[in-house]
CSV table of C-alpha atoms and ligand atoms in Angstrom, one decimal:
chain,number,residue,atom,x,y,z
A,20,UNK,CA,-23.2,-15.1,13.8
A,21,UNK,CA,-25.9,-14.7,11.2
A,22,UNK,CA,-27.8,-11.6,10.3
A,23,UNK,CA,-30.9,-11.5,8.1
A,24,UNK,CA,-30.9,-8.7,5.5
A,25,UNK,CA,-34.5,-8.0,4.7
A,26,UNK,CA,-35.2,-6.2,1.3
A,27,UNK,CA,-38.0,-3.7,0.9
A,28,UNK,CA,-41.5,-5.1,0.3
A,29,UNK,CA,-42.3,-5.4,-3.4
A,30,UNK,CA,-38.6,-5.6,-4.3
A,31,UNK,CA,-38.3,-7.0,-7.9
A,32,UNK,CA,-36.0,-10.0,-8.4
A,33,UNK,CA,-35.0,-11.7,-11.6
A,34,UNK,CA,-32.6,-11.8,-14.5
A,35,UNK,CA,-32.0,-10.2,-17.8
A,36,UNK,CA,-31.3,-11.1,-21.5
A,37,UNK,CA,-31.2,-9.3,-24.8
A,38,UNK,CA,-32.7,-10.3,-28.1
A,39,UNK,CA,-29.6,-10.8,-30.3
A,40,UNK,CA,-27.7,-12.6,-27.5
A,41,UNK,CA,-30.4,-15.3,-26.9
A,42,UNK,CA,-33.1,-15.4,-29.6
A,43,UNK,CA,-31.3,-16.9,-32.6
A,44,UNK,CA,-32.2,-16.3,-36.2
A,45,UNK,CA,-31.7,-12.6,-36.3
A,46,UNK,CA,-30.6,-10.7,-39.4
A,47,UNK,CA,-29.2,-7.2,-38.6
A,48,UNK,CA,-26.0,-5.3,-38.7
A,49,UNK,CA,-24.5,-7.5,-36.0
A,50,UNK,CA,-25.2,-10.8,-37.9
A,51,UNK,CA,-23.5,-9.2,-40.9
A,52,UNK,CA,-20.5,-8.1,-38.8
A,53,UNK,CA,-20.2,-11.6,-37.4
A,54,UNK,CA,-19.9,-13.2,-40.9
A,55,UNK,CA,-17.3,-10.7,-41.9
A,56,UNK,CA,-15.1,-10.9,-38.8
A,57,UNK,CA,-15.4,-14.4,-37.3
A,58,UNK,CA,-12.2,-15.7,-38.9
A,59,UNK,CA,-10.3,-12.7,-37.7
A,60,UNK,CA,-11.6,-12.9,-34.1
A,61,UNK,CA,-10.6,-16.6,-33.9
A,62,UNK,CA,-7.2,-15.8,-35.2
A,63,UNK,CA,-6.7,-12.9,-32.8
A,64,UNK,CA,-7.8,-14.8,-29.7
A,65,UNK,CA,-4.2,-15.8,-28.9
A,66,UNK,CA,-3.2,-12.2,-28.5
A,67,UNK,CA,-6.2,-11.1,-26.5
A,68,UNK,CA,-6.4,-13.7,-23.8
A,69,UNK,CA,-4.2,-15.0,-21.0
A,70,UNK,CA,-2.9,-18.6,-21.3
A,71,UNK,CA,-5.2,-19.9,-18.6
A,72,UNK,CA,-8.2,-18.5,-20.5
A,73,UNK,CA,-6.9,-20.0,-23.8
A,74,UNK,CA,-6.5,-23.4,-22.1
A,75,UNK,CA,-9.9,-23.4,-20.5
A,76,UNK,CA,-11.9,-22.0,-23.4
A,77,UNK,CA,-10.4,-23.4,-26.7
A,78,UNK,CA,-13.7,-22.5,-28.4
A,79,UNK,CA,-12.3,-19.0,-28.8
A,80,UNK,CA,-10.1,-20.3,-31.6
A,81,UNK,CA,-13.1,-21.6,-33.6
A,82,UNK,CA,-14.7,-19.1,-36.0
A,83,UNK,CA,-18.1,-20.7,-35.3
A,84,UNK,CA,-17.8,-19.3,-31.7
A,85,UNK,CA,-18.3,-15.8,-33.2
A,86,UNK,CA,-21.5,-16.5,-35.2
A,87,UNK,CA,-24.7,-15.9,-33.2
A,88,UNK,CA,-26.7,-18.4,-35.4
A,89,UNK,CA,-29.4,-20.1,-33.4
A,90,UNK,CA,-28.0,-18.8,-30.1
A,91,UNK,CA,-30.1,-20.3,-27.3
A,92,UNK,CA,-33.2,-20.5,-29.5
A,93,UNK,CA,-35.0,-18.4,-26.9
A,94,UNK,CA,-37.2,-17.1,-29.7
A,95,UNK,CA,-38.9,-20.4,-29.8
A,96,UNK,CA,-38.2,-21.6,-26.2
A,97,UNK,CA,-39.2,-18.6,-24.2
A,98,UNK,CA,-42.0,-20.5,-22.4
A,99,UNK,CA,-39.6,-23.1,-21.1
A,100,UNK,CA,-37.1,-20.4,-20.1
A,101,UNK,CA,-39.8,-18.4,-18.2
A,102,UNK,CA,-40.9,-21.6,-16.5
A,103,UNK,CA,-37.3,-21.9,-15.2
A,104,UNK,CA,-37.3,-18.2,-14.1
A,105,UNK,CA,-40.5,-18.8,-12.3
A,106,UNK,CA,-39.3,-22.0,-10.6
A,107,UNK,CA,-36.3,-19.9,-9.4
A,108,UNK,CA,-38.5,-17.5,-7.5
A,109,UNK,CA,-38.1,-14.6,-9.9
A,110,UNK,CA,-40.9,-12.0,-10.0
A,111,UNK,CA,-39.4,-9.8,-12.8
A,112,UNK,CA,-37.6,-10.3,-16.1
A,113,UNK,CA,-35.8,-8.0,-18.5
A,114,UNK,CA,-35.6,-8.7,-22.2
A,115,UNK,CA,-35.2,-6.7,-25.4
A,116,UNK,CA,-37.3,-6.4,-28.5
A,117,UNK,CA,-35.3,-6.8,-31.7
A,118,UNK,CA,-35.8,-3.7,-33.9
A,119,UNK,CA,-34.9,-5.6,-37.1
A,120,UNK,CA,-37.8,-8.0,-36.5
A,121,UNK,CA,-40.4,-5.3,-35.8
A,122,UNK,CA,-39.3,-3.0,-38.6
A,123,UNK,CA,-37.5,-5.2,-41.2
A,124,UNK,CA,-38.1,-2.6,-43.9
A,125,UNK,CA,-38.1,1.1,-43.4
A,126,UNK,CA,-41.4,2.3,-42.1
A,127,UNK,CA,-43.0,-1.2,-42.4
A,128,UNK,CA,-43.9,-2.9,-39.1
A,129,UNK,CA,-44.2,-6.7,-39.1
A,130,UNK,CA,-47.5,-7.7,-37.5
A,131,UNK,CA,-46.4,-11.3,-37.1
A,132,UNK,CA,-43.4,-10.2,-35.0
A,133,UNK,CA,-45.5,-7.8,-32.9
A,134,UNK,CA,-47.8,-10.8,-32.2
A,135,UNK,CA,-44.8,-12.8,-31.2
A,136,UNK,CA,-43.6,-10.3,-28.6
A,137,UNK,CA,-47.2,-10.0,-27.4
A,138,UNK,CA,-47.1,-13.7,-26.7
A,139,UNK,CA,-43.8,-13.2,-24.9
A,140,UNK,CA,-45.3,-10.5,-22.7
A,141,UNK,CA,-48.4,-12.7,-22.0
A,142,UNK,CA,-46.1,-15.6,-21.1
A,143,UNK,CA,-44.4,-13.4,-18.5
A,144,UNK,CA,-47.8,-12.1,-17.2
A,145,UNK,CA,-49.1,-15.7,-16.8
A,146,UNK,CA,-46.1,-16.4,-14.6
A,147,UNK,CA,-46.3,-13.1,-12.6
A,148,UNK,CA,-43.0,-11.9,-14.0
A,149,UNK,CA,-42.9,-8.1,-14.3
A,150,UNK,CA,-41.5,-7.2,-17.7
A,151,UNK,CA,-38.7,-4.7,-18.1
A,152,UNK,CA,-38.6,-4.1,-21.8
A,153,UNK,CA,-35.5,-2.8,-23.6
A,154,UNK,CA,-36.3,-1.0,-26.8
A,155,UNK,CA,-32.8,-1.0,-28.2
A,156,UNK,CA,-30.0,-3.3,-27.1
A,157,UNK,CA,-27.5,-2.5,-29.9
A,158,UNK,CA,-28.2,-4.2,-33.3
A,159,UNK,CA,-29.7,-2.1,-36.1
A,160,UNK,CA,-32.0,-3.2,-38.9
A,161,UNK,CA,-30.1,-3.6,-42.2
A,162,UNK,CA,-32.0,-0.8,-43.9
A,163,UNK,CA,-30.8,1.7,-41.2
A,164,UNK,CA,-27.2,0.5,-41.1
A,165,UNK,CA,-27.1,0.9,-44.9
A,166,UNK,CA,-28.2,4.5,-44.4
A,167,UNK,CA,-25.3,5.0,-42.0
A,168,UNK,CA,-26.8,3.8,-38.7
A,169,UNK,CA,-26.8,6.5,-36.0
A,170,UNK,CA,-24.9,8.8,-38.3
A,171,UNK,CA,-27.9,8.9,-40.7
A,172,UNK,CA,-29.6,12.3,-40.7
A,173,UNK,CA,-33.0,10.7,-39.8
A,174,UNK,CA,-31.7,8.2,-37.1
A,175,UNK,CA,-33.3,10.0,-34.1
A,176,UNK,CA,-36.6,10.2,-35.9
A,177,UNK,CA,-36.5,6.5,-36.9
A,178,UNK,CA,-35.8,5.5,-33.3
A,179,UNK,CA,-38.6,7.8,-32.0
A,180,UNK,CA,-41.0,6.2,-34.5
A,181,UNK,CA,-40.0,2.7,-33.5
A,182,UNK,CA,-40.3,3.5,-29.8
A,183,UNK,CA,-43.7,5.1,-30.3
A,184,UNK,CA,-44.9,2.0,-32.2
A,185,UNK,CA,-43.9,-0.3,-29.4
A,186,UNK,CA,-45.6,2.0,-26.8
A,187,UNK,CA,-48.8,2.0,-28.9
A,188,UNK,CA,-49.0,-1.7,-29.4
A,189,UNK,CA,-47.9,-2.8,-25.9
A,190,UNK,CA,-49.1,0.1,-23.7
A,191,UNK,CA,-51.4,-2.3,-21.7
A,192,UNK,CA,-48.7,-4.9,-21.1
A,193,UNK,CA,-45.6,-2.9,-20.2
A,194,UNK,CA,-45.0,-0.7,-17.2
A,195,UNK,CA,-41.2,-0.4,-17.5
A,196,UNK,CA,-39.4,0.7,-20.7
A,197,UNK,CA,-35.7,1.0,-21.1
A,198,UNK,CA,-35.1,3.0,-24.2
A,199,UNK,CA,-31.3,2.4,-24.7
A,200,UNK,CA,-28.9,-0.1,-23.2
A,201,UNK,CA,-25.4,1.2,-22.2
A,202,UNK,CA,-25.0,4.1,-24.6
A,203,UNK,CA,-21.4,4.5,-23.3
A,204,UNK,CA,-20.3,1.1,-24.3
A,205,UNK,CA,-22.0,1.2,-27.7
A,206,UNK,CA,-20.5,4.5,-28.7
A,207,UNK,CA,-17.0,3.5,-27.4
A,208,UNK,CA,-16.7,0.2,-29.2
A,209,UNK,CA,-18.6,1.3,-32.3
A,210,UNK,CA,-16.8,4.6,-32.8
A,211,UNK,CA,-13.4,4.7,-31.0
A,212,UNK,CA,-12.0,1.2,-30.8
A,213,UNK,CA,-13.8,0.1,-33.9
A,214,UNK,CA,-14.3,-3.4,-32.4
A,215,UNK,CA,-18.1,-3.4,-33.0
A,216,UNK,CA,-20.3,-2.3,-35.8
A,217,UNK,CA,-20.0,0.1,-37.5
A,218,UNK,CA,-16.3,-0.3,-36.8
A,219,UNK,CA,-15.3,3.4,-36.8
A,220,UNK,CA,-12.3,4.9,-35.0
A,221,UNK,CA,-13.2,8.6,-35.1
A,222,UNK,CA,-13.4,10.6,-31.9
A,223,UNK,CA,-15.5,13.3,-33.6
A,224,UNK,CA,-18.1,10.7,-34.5
A,225,UNK,CA,-18.0,9.3,-31.0
A,226,UNK,CA,-19.1,12.6,-29.5
A,227,UNK,CA,-21.7,13.0,-32.2
A,228,UNK,CA,-23.2,9.6,-31.5
A,229,UNK,CA,-23.3,10.1,-27.8
A,230,UNK,CA,-25.3,13.3,-28.4
A,231,UNK,CA,-27.6,11.6,-30.9
A,232,UNK,CA,-28.4,8.9,-28.4
A,233,UNK,CA,-29.2,11.5,-25.8
A,234,UNK,CA,-31.6,13.1,-28.2
A,235,UNK,CA,-33.0,9.8,-29.3
A,236,UNK,CA,-33.8,8.9,-25.6
A,237,UNK,CA,-35.5,12.2,-25.0
A,238,UNK,CA,-37.6,12.0,-28.1
A,239,UNK,CA,-38.6,8.4,-27.3
A,240,UNK,CA,-39.3,9.3,-23.7
A,241,UNK,CA,-41.8,12.0,-24.9
A,242,UNK,CA,-43.3,9.8,-27.5
A,243,UNK,CA,-43.9,6.9,-25.0
A,244,UNK,CA,-45.3,9.2,-22.3
A,245,UNK,CA,-47.7,10.8,-24.8
A,246,UNK,CA,-49.1,7.4,-25.5
A,247,UNK,CA,-48.8,5.8,-22.1
A,248,UNK,CA,-48.5,8.5,-19.5
A,249,UNK,CA,-48.4,6.0,-16.6
A,250,UNK,CA,-45.4,4.1,-18.1
A,251,UNK,CA,-42.0,4.3,-16.4
A,252,UNK,CA,-39.3,5.2,-18.8
A,253,UNK,CA,-35.5,5.2,-18.3
A,254,UNK,CA,-32.2,4.0,-19.7
A,255,UNK,CA,-29.7,1.3,-18.6
A,256,UNK,CA,-26.5,3.0,-17.9
A,257,UNK,CA,-23.1,1.2,-17.7
A,258,UNK,CA,-21.6,2.9,-14.7
A,259,UNK,CA,-18.1,2.1,-13.4
A,260,UNK,CA,-16.8,2.6,-9.9
A,261,UNK,CA,-13.7,4.9,-10.4
A,262,UNK,CA,-11.8,4.8,-7.2
A,263,UNK,CA,-9.2,7.5,-6.3
A,264,UNK,CA,-6.6,5.3,-4.7
A,265,UNK,CA,-5.0,6.8,-1.5
A,266,UNK,CA,-7.2,9.8,-2.0
A,267,UNK,CA,-4.4,11.9,-3.5
A,268,UNK,CA,-5.2,15.2,-5.3
A,269,UNK,CA,-4.2,13.9,-8.8
A,270,UNK,CA,-6.2,10.7,-8.4
A,271,UNK,CA,-9.2,12.7,-7.1
A,272,UNK,CA,-9.0,15.0,-10.2
A,273,UNK,CA,-8.8,12.1,-12.6
A,274,UNK,CA,-11.8,10.5,-10.9
A,275,UNK,CA,-13.8,13.7,-11.1
A,276,UNK,CA,-13.1,13.9,-14.9
A,277,UNK,CA,-14.1,10.3,-15.7
A,278,UNK,CA,-17.1,10.3,-13.3
A,279,UNK,CA,-18.3,13.5,-15.1
A,280,UNK,CA,-18.0,12.1,-18.6
A,281,UNK,CA,-18.5,8.4,-18.2
A,282,UNK,CA,-21.0,8.0,-15.3
A,283,UNK,CA,-22.9,11.3,-15.2
A,284,UNK,CA,-22.9,13.1,-18.6
A,285,UNK,CA,-25.7,11.2,-20.3
A,286,UNK,CA,-27.8,11.0,-17.1
A,287,UNK,CA,-27.5,14.8,-16.4
A,288,UNK,CA,-28.6,15.5,-20.0
A,289,UNK,CA,-31.7,13.4,-19.6
A,290,UNK,CA,-32.4,14.1,-16.0
A,291,UNK,CA,-35.8,15.7,-16.9
A,292,UNK,CA,-36.6,12.7,-19.1
A,293,UNK,CA,-36.3,9.7,-16.8
A,294,UNK,CA,-38.7,8.1,-14.3
A,295,UNK,CA,-36.0,5.7,-13.0
A,296,UNK,CA,-32.3,4.9,-13.5
A,297,UNK,CA,-31.4,1.4,-14.6
A,298,UNK,CA,-27.9,0.6,-13.5
A,299,UNK,CA,-25.6,-2.0,-15.2
A,300,UNK,CA,-22.5,-2.4,-13.1
A,301,UNK,CA,-19.6,-4.8,-13.7
A,302,UNK,CA,-16.5,-2.8,-13.3
A,303,UNK,CA,-14.2,-1.2,-10.7
A,304,UNK,CA,-11.4,1.0,-12.0
A,305,UNK,CA,-8.8,1.9,-9.5
A,306,UNK,CA,-7.0,5.2,-10.3
A,307,UNK,CA,-3.4,5.5,-9.1
A,308,UNK,CA,-1.7,8.0,-11.4
A,309,UNK,CA,-3.2,6.1,-14.3
A,310,UNK,CA,-6.3,4.0,-14.8
A,311,UNK,CA,-7.0,0.3,-14.2
A,312,UNK,CA,-4.5,-0.2,-11.4
A,313,UNK,CA,-6.8,-2.9,-9.9
A,314,UNK,CA,-5.5,-5.5,-7.5
A,315,UNK,CA,-7.5,-8.3,-9.3
A,316,UNK,CA,-7.5,-10.6,-6.3
A,317,UNK,CA,-10.5,-12.4,-7.8
A,318,UNK,CA,-11.5,-12.4,-11.4
A,319,UNK,CA,-14.2,-13.8,-13.7
A,320,UNK,CA,-13.5,-16.1,-16.6
A,321,UNK,CA,-13.2,-12.9,-18.7
A,322,UNK,CA,-10.5,-11.5,-16.3
A,323,UNK,CA,-12.8,-8.8,-15.0
A,324,UNK,CA,-12.1,-8.1,-11.3
A,325,UNK,CA,-14.8,-9.3,-8.9
A,326,UNK,CA,-15.2,-6.3,-6.6
A,327,UNK,CA,-18.7,-6.3,-5.2
A,328,UNK,CA,-18.2,-2.9,-3.5
A,329,UNK,CA,-18.3,-1.3,-6.9
A,330,UNK,CA,-22.0,-1.9,-7.0
A,331,UNK,CA,-22.5,0.1,-3.7
A,332,UNK,CA,-20.4,3.0,-5.0
A,333,UNK,CA,-22.1,3.2,-8.4
A,334,UNK,CA,-25.5,3.0,-6.7
A,335,UNK,CA,-24.5,5.9,-4.3
A,336,UNK,CA,-23.5,7.9,-7.4
A,337,UNK,CA,-27.2,7.7,-8.6
A,338,UNK,CA,-28.8,9.1,-5.4
A,339,UNK,CA,-28.5,12.7,-6.8
A,340,UNK,CA,-31.0,11.9,-9.6
A,341,UNK,CA,-33.8,11.5,-7.0
A,342,UNK,CA,-35.6,8.7,-8.9
A,343,UNK,CA,-36.0,5.0,-8.1
A,344,UNK,CA,-33.1,2.8,-9.2
A,345,UNK,CA,-33.2,-0.7,-10.6
A,346,UNK,CA,-30.1,-2.8,-11.0
A,347,UNK,CA,-30.7,-3.9,-14.6
A,348,UNK,CA,-27.5,-6.0,-14.9
A,349,UNK,CA,-24.7,-7.3,-12.7
A,350,UNK,CA,-23.1,-10.7,-12.9
A,351,UNK,CA,-20.1,-12.6,-14.1
A,352,UNK,CA,-18.8,-15.2,-16.6
A,353,UNK,CA,-18.2,-18.3,-14.5
A,354,UNK,CA,-18.4,-21.5,-16.5
A,355,UNK,CA,-17.7,-23.9,-13.6
A,356,UNK,CA,-20.1,-21.9,-11.3
A,357,UNK,CA,-17.4,-21.7,-8.6
A,358,UNK,CA,-17.7,-18.0,-7.8
A,359,UNK,CA,-21.3,-17.1,-8.8
A,360,UNK,CA,-23.1,-17.8,-5.6
A,361,UNK,CA,-20.5,-15.9,-3.5
A,362,UNK,CA,-20.6,-13.0,-6.0
A,363,UNK,CA,-24.4,-12.7,-6.1
A,364,UNK,CA,-24.6,-12.7,-2.3
A,365,UNK,CA,-21.8,-10.2,-2.1
A,366,UNK,CA,-23.5,-8.0,-4.6
A,367,UNK,CA,-26.8,-8.1,-2.8
A,368,UNK,CA,-25.1,-7.1,0.5
A,369,UNK,CA,-24.0,-4.0,-1.4
A,370,UNK,CA,-27.5,-3.4,-2.7
A,371,UNK,CA,-28.8,-3.7,0.9
A,372,UNK,CA,-26.1,-1.3,2.1
A,373,UNK,CA,-27.0,1.3,-0.6
A,374,UNK,CA,-30.7,1.1,0.3
A,375,UNK,CA,-29.8,1.7,4.0
A,376,UNK,CA,-27.7,4.6,2.8
A,377,UNK,CA,-30.7,6.3,1.2
A,378,UNK,CA,-30.6,5.0,-2.4
A,379,UNK,CA,-34.1,4.0,-3.5
A,380,UNK,CA,-33.1,0.6,-5.1
A,381,UNK,CA,-36.2,-1.3,-6.1
A,382,UNK,CA,-35.0,-4.3,-8.0
A,383,UNK,CA,-32.1,-6.5,-9.0
A,384,UNK,CA,-31.8,-8.3,-12.3
A,385,UNK,CA,-28.9,-10.7,-12.6
A,386,UNK,CA,-27.1,-10.8,-16.0
A,387,UNK,CA,-28.0,-13.2,-17.3
A,388,UNK,CA,-30.8,-15.8,-17.1
A,389,UNK,CA,-29.2,-17.9,-19.8
A,390,UNK,CA,-25.7,-18.4,-21.1
A,391,UNK,CA,-25.6,-16.3,-24.3
A,392,UNK,CA,-23.7,-14.7,-27.2
A,393,UNK,CA,-21.3,-12.2,-25.7
A,394,UNK,CA,-20.9,-10.0,-28.8
A,395,UNK,CA,-17.4,-9.9,-30.2
A,396,UNK,CA,-16.3,-12.6,-27.6
A,397,UNK,CA,-18.9,-15.1,-28.9
A,398,UNK,CA,-20.3,-18.0,-26.9
A,399,UNK,CA,-17.4,-19.0,-24.6
A,400,UNK,CA,-18.1,-16.6,-21.7
A,401,UNK,CA,-20.8,-18.2,-19.6
A,402,UNK,CA,-22.9,-15.6,-17.7
A,403,UNK,CA,-26.0,-17.7,-17.2
A,404,UNK,CA,-27.9,-18.8,-14.1
A,405,UNK,CA,-28.9,-21.5,-16.6
A,406,UNK,CA,-26.2,-23.3,-18.6
A,407,UNK,CA,-26.9,-23.9,-22.3
A,408,UNK,CA,-25.6,-26.9,-24.2
A,409,UNK,CA,-25.2,-25.3,-27.6
A,410,UNK,CA,-25.3,-28.6,-29.5
A,411,UNK,CA,-28.6,-29.9,-28.0
A,412,UNK,CA,-29.9,-26.6,-26.6
A,413,UNK,CA,-30.6,-28.4,-23.3
A,414,UNK,CA,-31.0,-26.1,-20.3
A,415,UNK,CA,-29.4,-26.9,-17.0
A,416,UNK,CA,-29.9,-24.9,-13.9
A,417,UNK,CA,-26.6,-24.1,-12.2
A,418,UNK,CA,-26.4,-24.6,-8.4
A,419,UNK,CA,-25.8,-20.8,-7.8
A,420,UNK,CA,-29.2,-20.2,-9.5
A,421,UNK,CA,-30.8,-22.2,-6.7
A,422,UNK,CA,-29.0,-20.2,-4.0
A,423,UNK,CA,-30.2,-17.0,-5.7
A,424,UNK,CA,-33.7,-18.5,-5.8
A,425,UNK,CA,-33.8,-18.7,-2.0
A,426,UNK,CA,-33.0,-15.0,-1.7
A,427,UNK,CA,-35.7,-14.1,-4.3
A,428,UNK,CA,-38.3,-16.2,-2.6
A,429,UNK,CA,-37.6,-15.0,0.9
A,430,UNK,CA,-36.9,-11.4,-0.1
A,431,UNK,CA,-33.9,-11.6,2.2
A,432,UNK,CA,-30.3,-12.6,2.4
A,433,UNK,CA,-28.6,-14.4,5.3
A,434,UNK,CA,-25.4,-12.7,6.0
A,435,UNK,CA,-22.7,-14.7,7.8
A,436,UNK,CA,-20.5,-12.5,10.0
B,5,IFM,O1,-23.6,-9.2,-22.4
B,5,IFM,C1,-23.5,-7.8,-22.0
B,5,IFM,C2,-24.8,-7.1,-22.2
B,5,IFM,O2,-25.2,-7.2,-23.5
B,5,IFM,C3,-24.6,-5.6,-21.9
B,5,IFM,N1,-24.1,-5.5,-20.6
B,5,IFM,C4,-22.9,-6.2,-20.3
B,5,IFM,C5,-23.1,-7.7,-20.6
B,5,IFM,C6,-21.8,-8.5,-20.2
B,5,IFM,O3,-20.7,-8.0,-21.0
């Protein structure tokens, strides 16, 4: 038996990227961090990954894997990449603007780079791809990291000024602004585990930075709306489905606590300063008198559980905010493309289910359009609809991308029962 799941008219379909992960040639606090830590990351890989991962991805032992370098050279090849997106039936695309390019020196905006991103936006428009523009997807300009990054007294003001500049120069081209990508993940890795720049392990700073980011979003929201009142402004939140296994009292209480802090705290604080919620969802965390008690029946190359229902539950958790929701990221690392088609279809069944259950989901952006630089993991995880040969920079469309294209083009999914 087959059933056709029809998505709402005007639903936005596409994929996402971020500047530092695909552009190449960036100089910022992340590129400095890479140079300092590449040898260590390569040396530590044997303790971090299971033997099946070490066998399949020996690149993880090579320090070069951890240097973003020319990445996919998307900075120069965006036209070719958008042609591919268009050929795959996409009608939307999410990307980020690199702060260190726009403001390489404190208070000095680079007109050449502004012109570059204008061309990027025009290239999207020419192909009828609706841009979703992320203002900040993690790296900081060197001048700001030298002042202490988000700890610097003026950090919120610097961000507001940068966001206002983007709104002023691109107000006619951009309808959807995402101020901050995954504040939770940034604060966690930068300030508690110390795995990411600035490499701090200080819980006090962690809470301080979360609150600075809340403030930064609110200020940027107000600045953008003052310049472009019609613009839609929100964040991309990294929400996790915390499941209280067997519904016991203790598991329910643990779930309540982590939902409150991880999934809802930031969104509650900005609830009067958002026109939509952007959801990034990858994770399910089963609570059974402790966290991460997942069954892991199916996993991605990174060992993350493939549990599509997590997307339904995280979407349902956003209903209370009473604004439209866009899935800004969901996807998997799957180098041999053996699970991607199944996973995308299973995710979309959950989006459909959430829509039917009253969540106003208006778009789905797969992570990612291209294979890219996965931060401290480097290049070996392959998230792309399009495979990149990092030697030749040749692009190859994966079969799963063609299956996703049929869904995008028909605005529907055939469900086999
Ligand atoms: O690659 C990242 C992206 O930068 C933010 N969201 C999660 C993705 C996969 O880890």
